[in-house]
Amino acid sequence: MKSIIRNSGLLLIIILFSANINAQKKIELMLIVKTDSITQNNIAETCRFEGQPADTNIEDYVTEVSLNDEVKWKADQAENNDAKVKLVKFQHDSGTKLFNKDSIQMKNGRIKGDIVNGNANEEEKYSLVIRVKDSNNDWQEYTIDPKLKLTQ
C-alpha cells in the first residue's frame, strides 16, 4: 500500500513538473499612439509599445516569445491626446509564421494569438494595422511593423 501511495505521489509530481515546463506565458503588448499627430510618415515618433526602450525604433522592436505563449495586443492613445485609436488586425509580412496564420483580426478591442510554430531564433516580421479617428471624425488607417522572435 505504501508503494502505491508513493508511486501516485511521484506520478503527480512528474505531471505537475511537465505541465509547468510547457506552461503558457501571456504576453501583453500595449501600443501607445500619439493620435493627435500621427501620419504614416512619422510612425517611429508617434507609436511605441509600453515598456519599449527609448533608444529603440518601433520598427526595430523585437518581442521575444516561446512556443505556446499567448500574445495579446491592445492600443490606446497617448496621454493628452483626444483622437481615438483601435486595432484592426495582425498581418504576417515575412519570416516564420509563428501563429501559423497570415492574419489575425481584432476581437473585443484586442488581437490575440498563440505561438504554435517555429524554431529557436526564428523571427516573424509583422504589421499591426490600426485606425485613428481624425478631426473630421473619419477613421484613418496606419501600419506599424515590429517583429517577434522565438527564443526556444
PDB file of C-alpha atoms in Angstrom:
ATOM      1  CA  MET A   1       0.000   0.000   0.000  1.00  0.00           C
ATOM      2  CA  LYS A   2       2.860   2.405   0.836  1.00  0.00           C
ATOM      3  CA  SER A   3       4.334   1.684  -2.586  1.00  0.00           C
ATOM      4  CA  ILE A   4       1.090   2.633  -4.355  1.00  0.00           C
ATOM      5  CA  ILE A   5       0.797   5.907  -2.409  1.00  0.00           C
ATOM      6  CA  ARG A   6       4.459   6.778  -3.002  1.00  0.00           C
ATOM      7  CA  ASN A   7       4.195   5.974  -6.726  1.00  0.00           C
ATOM      8  CA  SER A   8       0.996   8.018  -7.005  1.00  0.00           C
ATOM      9  CA  GLY A   9       2.729  10.957  -5.338  1.00  0.00           C
ATOM     10  CA  LEU A  10       5.706  10.620  -7.671  1.00  0.00           C
ATOM     11  CA  LEU A  11       3.414  10.479 -10.700  1.00  0.00           C
ATOM     12  CA  LEU A  12       1.623  13.638  -9.530  1.00  0.00           C
ATOM     13  CA  ILE A  13       4.941  15.475  -9.152  1.00  0.00           C
ATOM     14  CA  ILE A  14       6.012  14.415 -12.655  1.00  0.00           C
ATOM     15  CA  ILE A  15       2.704  15.580 -14.143  1.00  0.00           C
ATOM     16  CA  LEU A  16       2.890  18.945 -12.365  1.00  0.00           C
ATOM     17  CA  PHE A  17       6.536  19.413 -13.371  1.00  0.00           C
ATOM     18  CA  SER A  18       5.906  18.613 -17.037  1.00  0.00           C
ATOM     19  CA  ALA A  19       2.847  20.886 -17.119  1.00  0.00           C
ATOM     20  CA  ASN A  20       4.977  23.662 -15.651  1.00  0.00           C
ATOM     21  CA  ILE A  21       7.670  23.207 -18.323  1.00  0.00           C
ATOM     22  CA  ASN A  22       5.123  23.746 -21.111  1.00  0.00           C
ATOM     23  CA  ALA A  23       3.231  26.451 -19.247  1.00  0.00           C
ATOM     24  CA  GLN A  24       1.833  29.157 -21.437  1.00  0.00           C
ATOM     25  CA  LYS A  25       3.060  32.689 -20.812  1.00  0.00           C
ATOM     26  CA  LYS A  26       0.707  35.557 -21.509  1.00  0.00           C
ATOM     27  CA  ILE A  27       2.470  38.415 -23.250  1.00  0.00           C
ATOM     28  CA  GLU A  28       0.513  41.673 -23.376  1.00  0.00           C
ATOM     29  CA  LEU A  29       1.691  44.367 -25.761  1.00  0.00           C
ATOM     30  CA  MET A  30       0.115  47.789 -25.300  1.00  0.00           C
ATOM     31  CA  LEU A  31       0.584  50.071 -28.288  1.00  0.00           C
ATOM     32  CA  ILE A  32       0.580  53.744 -27.280  1.00  0.00           C
ATOM     33  CA  VAL A  33      -0.233  56.150 -30.137  1.00  0.00           C
ATOM     34  CA  LYS A  34       0.090  59.932 -30.291  1.00  0.00           C
ATOM     35  CA  THR A  35      -3.226  60.076 -32.083  1.00  0.00           C
ATOM     36  CA  ASP A  36      -3.336  63.852 -32.461  1.00  0.00           C
ATOM     37  CA  SER A  37      -0.189  63.950 -34.616  1.00  0.00           C
ATOM     38  CA  ILE A  38       0.199  60.530 -36.295  1.00  0.00           C
ATOM     39  CA  THR A  39       0.842  60.203 -40.030  1.00  0.00           C
ATOM     40  CA  GLN A  40       2.156  57.181 -41.942  1.00  0.00           C
ATOM     41  CA  ASN A  41       5.454  59.095 -42.281  1.00  0.00           C
ATOM     42  CA  ASN A  42       6.011  59.600 -38.539  1.00  0.00           C
ATOM     43  CA  ILE A  43       5.114  56.173 -37.084  1.00  0.00           C
ATOM     44  CA  ALA A  44       8.509  55.921 -35.339  1.00  0.00           C
ATOM     45  CA  GLU A  45       7.873  59.194 -33.490  1.00  0.00           C
ATOM     46  CA  THR A  46       4.189  58.698 -32.678  1.00  0.00           C
ATOM     47  CA  CYS A  47       3.901  54.991 -31.804  1.00  0.00           C
ATOM     48  CA  ARG A  48       5.602  52.898 -29.157  1.00  0.00           C
ATOM     49  CA  PHE A  49       4.942  49.832 -27.082  1.00  0.00           C
ATOM     50  CA  GLU A  50       4.602  50.266 -23.353  1.00  0.00           C
ATOM     51  CA  GLY A  51       7.999  49.422 -21.854  1.00  0.00           C
ATOM     52  CA  GLN A  52       9.834  49.837 -25.168  1.00  0.00           C
ATOM     53  CA  PRO A  53      13.359  51.256 -24.646  1.00  0.00           C
ATOM     54  CA  ALA A  54      13.559  54.925 -25.659  1.00  0.00           C
ATOM     55  CA  ASP A  55      16.505  54.265 -27.986  1.00  0.00           C
ATOM     56  CA  THR A  56      14.630  51.565 -29.971  1.00  0.00           C
ATOM     57  CA  ASN A  57      12.568  52.444 -33.028  1.00  0.00           C
ATOM     58  CA  ILE A  58       9.194  50.656 -33.093  1.00  0.00           C
ATOM     59  CA  GLU A  59      10.058  49.126 -36.479  1.00  0.00           C
ATOM     60  CA  ASP A  60      13.156  47.523 -34.910  1.00  0.00           C
ATOM     61  CA  TYR A  61      11.354  46.499 -31.717  1.00  0.00           C
ATOM     62  CA  VAL A  62      11.509  42.734 -31.115  1.00  0.00           C
ATOM     63  CA  THR A  63       9.277  40.855 -28.685  1.00  0.00           C
ATOM     64  CA  GLU A  64      10.727  37.530 -27.571  1.00  0.00           C
ATOM     65  CA  VAL A  65       8.234  34.674 -27.419  1.00  0.00           C
ATOM     66  CA  SER A  66       8.241  30.919 -26.819  1.00  0.00           C
ATOM     67  CA  LEU A  67       6.116  28.101 -28.195  1.00  0.00           C
ATOM     68  CA  ASN A  68       2.648  28.016 -26.593  1.00  0.00           C
ATOM     69  CA  ASP A  69       2.841  31.655 -25.452  1.00  0.00           C
ATOM     70  CA  GLU A  70      -0.314  33.715 -25.836  1.00  0.00           C
ATOM     71  CA  VAL A  71       0.396  37.132 -27.346  1.00  0.00           C
ATOM     72  CA  LYS A  72      -2.185  39.871 -26.934  1.00  0.00           C
ATOM     73  CA  TRP A  73      -2.073  43.361 -28.446  1.00  0.00           C
ATOM     74  CA  LYS A  74      -4.102  46.342 -27.264  1.00  0.00           C
ATOM     75  CA  ALA A  75      -3.948  50.005 -28.312  1.00  0.00           C
ATOM     76  CA  ASP A  76      -4.546  53.284 -26.514  1.00  0.00           C
ATOM     77  CA  GLN A  77      -3.989  56.943 -27.246  1.00  0.00           C
ATOM     78  CA  ALA A  78      -1.056  58.694 -25.571  1.00  0.00           C
ATOM     79  CA  GLU A  79      -1.686  60.958 -22.607  1.00  0.00           C
ATOM     80  CA  ASN A  80      -3.230  64.330 -23.529  1.00  0.00           C
ATOM     81  CA  ASN A  81      -4.325  63.077 -26.979  1.00  0.00           C
ATOM     82  CA  ASP A  82      -8.006  63.289 -27.845  1.00  0.00           C
ATOM     83  CA  ALA A  83      -8.345  61.186 -31.008  1.00  0.00           C
ATOM     84  CA  LYS A  84      -9.333  57.552 -30.518  1.00  0.00           C
ATOM     85  CA  VAL A  85      -7.303  54.571 -31.746  1.00  0.00           C
ATOM     86  CA  LYS A  86      -8.343  50.998 -32.399  1.00  0.00           C
ATOM     87  CA  LEU A  87      -6.614  47.867 -33.608  1.00  0.00           C
ATOM     88  CA  VAL A  88      -7.714  46.315 -36.895  1.00  0.00           C
ATOM     89  CA  LYS A  89      -5.530  43.260 -37.460  1.00  0.00           C
ATOM     90  CA  PHE A  90      -2.205  41.470 -37.195  1.00  0.00           C
ATOM     91  CA  GLN A  91      -0.727  40.734 -40.623  1.00  0.00           C
ATOM     92  CA  HIS A  92       2.217  38.380 -41.297  1.00  0.00           C
ATOM     93  CA  ASP A  93       4.818  40.107 -43.506  1.00  0.00           C
ATOM     94  CA  SER A  94       7.874  37.844 -43.684  1.00  0.00           C
ATOM     95  CA  GLY A  95       9.852  35.173 -41.860  1.00  0.00           C
ATOM     96  CA  THR A  96       8.364  32.261 -39.945  1.00  0.00           C
ATOM     97  CA  LYS A  97       4.593  32.312 -39.381  1.00  0.00           C
ATOM     98  CA  LEU A  98       4.812  31.847 -35.592  1.00  0.00           C
ATOM     99  CA  PHE A  99       0.998  31.835 -35.275  1.00  0.00           C
ATOM    100  CA  ASN A 100       0.722  29.669 -38.407  1.00  0.00           C
ATOM    101  CA  LYS A 101      -1.658  32.324 -39.836  1.00  0.00           C
ATOM    102  CA  ASP A 102      -1.486  35.088 -42.406  1.00  0.00           C
ATOM    103  CA  SER A 103      -3.591  37.429 -40.286  1.00  0.00           C
ATOM    104  CA  ILE A 104      -5.488  37.714 -37.005  1.00  0.00           C
ATOM    105  CA  GLN A 105      -8.460  40.077 -36.790  1.00  0.00           C
ATOM    106  CA  MET A 106      -9.273  42.307 -33.840  1.00  0.00           C
ATOM    107  CA  LYS A 107     -11.886  40.918 -31.482  1.00  0.00           C
ATOM    108  CA  ASN A 108     -13.222  42.695 -28.382  1.00  0.00           C
ATOM    109  CA  GLY A 109     -10.725  45.529 -28.748  1.00  0.00           C
ATOM    110  CA  ARG A 110      -7.635  43.328 -28.923  1.00  0.00           C
ATOM    111  CA  ILE A 111      -5.732  40.962 -31.154  1.00  0.00           C
ATOM    112  CA  LYS A 112      -4.772  37.628 -29.641  1.00  0.00           C
ATOM    113  CA  GLY A 113      -2.915  34.568 -30.866  1.00  0.00           C
ATOM    114  CA  ASP A 114      -0.917  31.569 -29.628  1.00  0.00           C
ATOM    115  CA  ILE A 115       2.636  30.825 -30.790  1.00  0.00           C
ATOM    116  CA  VAL A 116       2.369  27.363 -32.382  1.00  0.00           C
ATOM    117  CA  ASN A 117       5.128  27.216 -34.990  1.00  0.00           C
ATOM    118  CA  GLY A 118       8.845  27.824 -35.392  1.00  0.00           C
ATOM    119  CA  ASN A 119      12.315  27.027 -34.110  1.00  0.00           C
ATOM    120  CA  ALA A 120      14.648  28.886 -31.760  1.00  0.00           C
ATOM    121  CA  ASN A 121      15.911  32.245 -33.069  1.00  0.00           C
ATOM    122  CA  GLU A 122      13.434  32.410 -35.959  1.00  0.00           C
ATOM    123  CA  GLU A 123      11.741  35.768 -36.457  1.00  0.00           C
ATOM    124  CA  GLU A 124       8.453  36.980 -37.840  1.00  0.00           C
ATOM    125  CA  LYS A 125       8.143  40.475 -39.259  1.00  0.00           C
ATOM    126  CA  TYR A 126       4.519  41.551 -38.959  1.00  0.00           C
ATOM    127  CA  SER A 127       2.289  44.561 -39.359  1.00  0.00           C
ATOM    128  CA  LEU A 128      -0.239  45.866 -36.896  1.00  0.00           C
ATOM    129  CA  VAL A 129      -2.954  47.759 -38.693  1.00  0.00           C
ATOM    130  CA  ILE A 130      -4.584  50.466 -36.582  1.00  0.00           C
ATOM    131  CA  ARG A 131      -7.215  53.121 -37.187  1.00  0.00           C
ATOM    132  CA  VAL A 132      -7.200  56.602 -35.710  1.00  0.00           C
ATOM    133  CA  LYS A 133     -10.197  58.926 -35.776  1.00  0.00           C
ATOM    134  CA  ASP A 134      -9.147  62.247 -37.333  1.00  0.00           C
ATOM    135  CA  SER A 135     -10.531  65.752 -36.706  1.00  0.00           C
ATOM    136  CA  ASN A 136     -13.245  65.156 -39.347  1.00  0.00           C
ATOM    137  CA  ASN A 137     -14.444  62.086 -37.405  1.00  0.00           C
ATOM    138  CA  ASP A 138     -13.125  59.806 -40.171  1.00  0.00           C
ATOM    139  CA  TRP A 139     -11.045  56.732 -39.403  1.00  0.00           C
ATOM    140  CA  GLN A 140      -7.559  56.819 -40.969  1.00  0.00           C
ATOM    141  CA  GLU A 141      -5.589  53.574 -41.257  1.00  0.00           C
ATOM    142  CA  TYR A 142      -1.896  53.213 -40.334  1.00  0.00           C
ATOM    143  CA  THR A 143       0.542  50.313 -40.373  1.00  0.00           C
ATOM    144  CA  ILE A 144       3.227  49.538 -37.788  1.00  0.00           C
ATOM    145  CA  ASP A 145       5.759  46.784 -38.447  1.00  0.00           C
ATOM    146  CA  PRO A 146       7.687  45.353 -35.455  1.00  0.00           C
ATOM    147  CA  LYS A 147       8.995  41.762 -35.009  1.00  0.00           C
ATOM    148  CA  LEU A 148       8.552  38.630 -32.933  1.00  0.00           C
ATOM    149  CA  LYS A 149      11.463  36.293 -32.156  1.00  0.00           C
ATOM    150  CA  LEU A 150      11.145  32.713 -30.943  1.00  0.00           C
ATOM    151  CA  THR A 151      13.572  32.110 -28.080  1.00  0.00           C
ATOM    152  CA  GLN A 152      13.105  28.390 -27.520  1.00  0.00           C
TER     153      GLN A 152
END
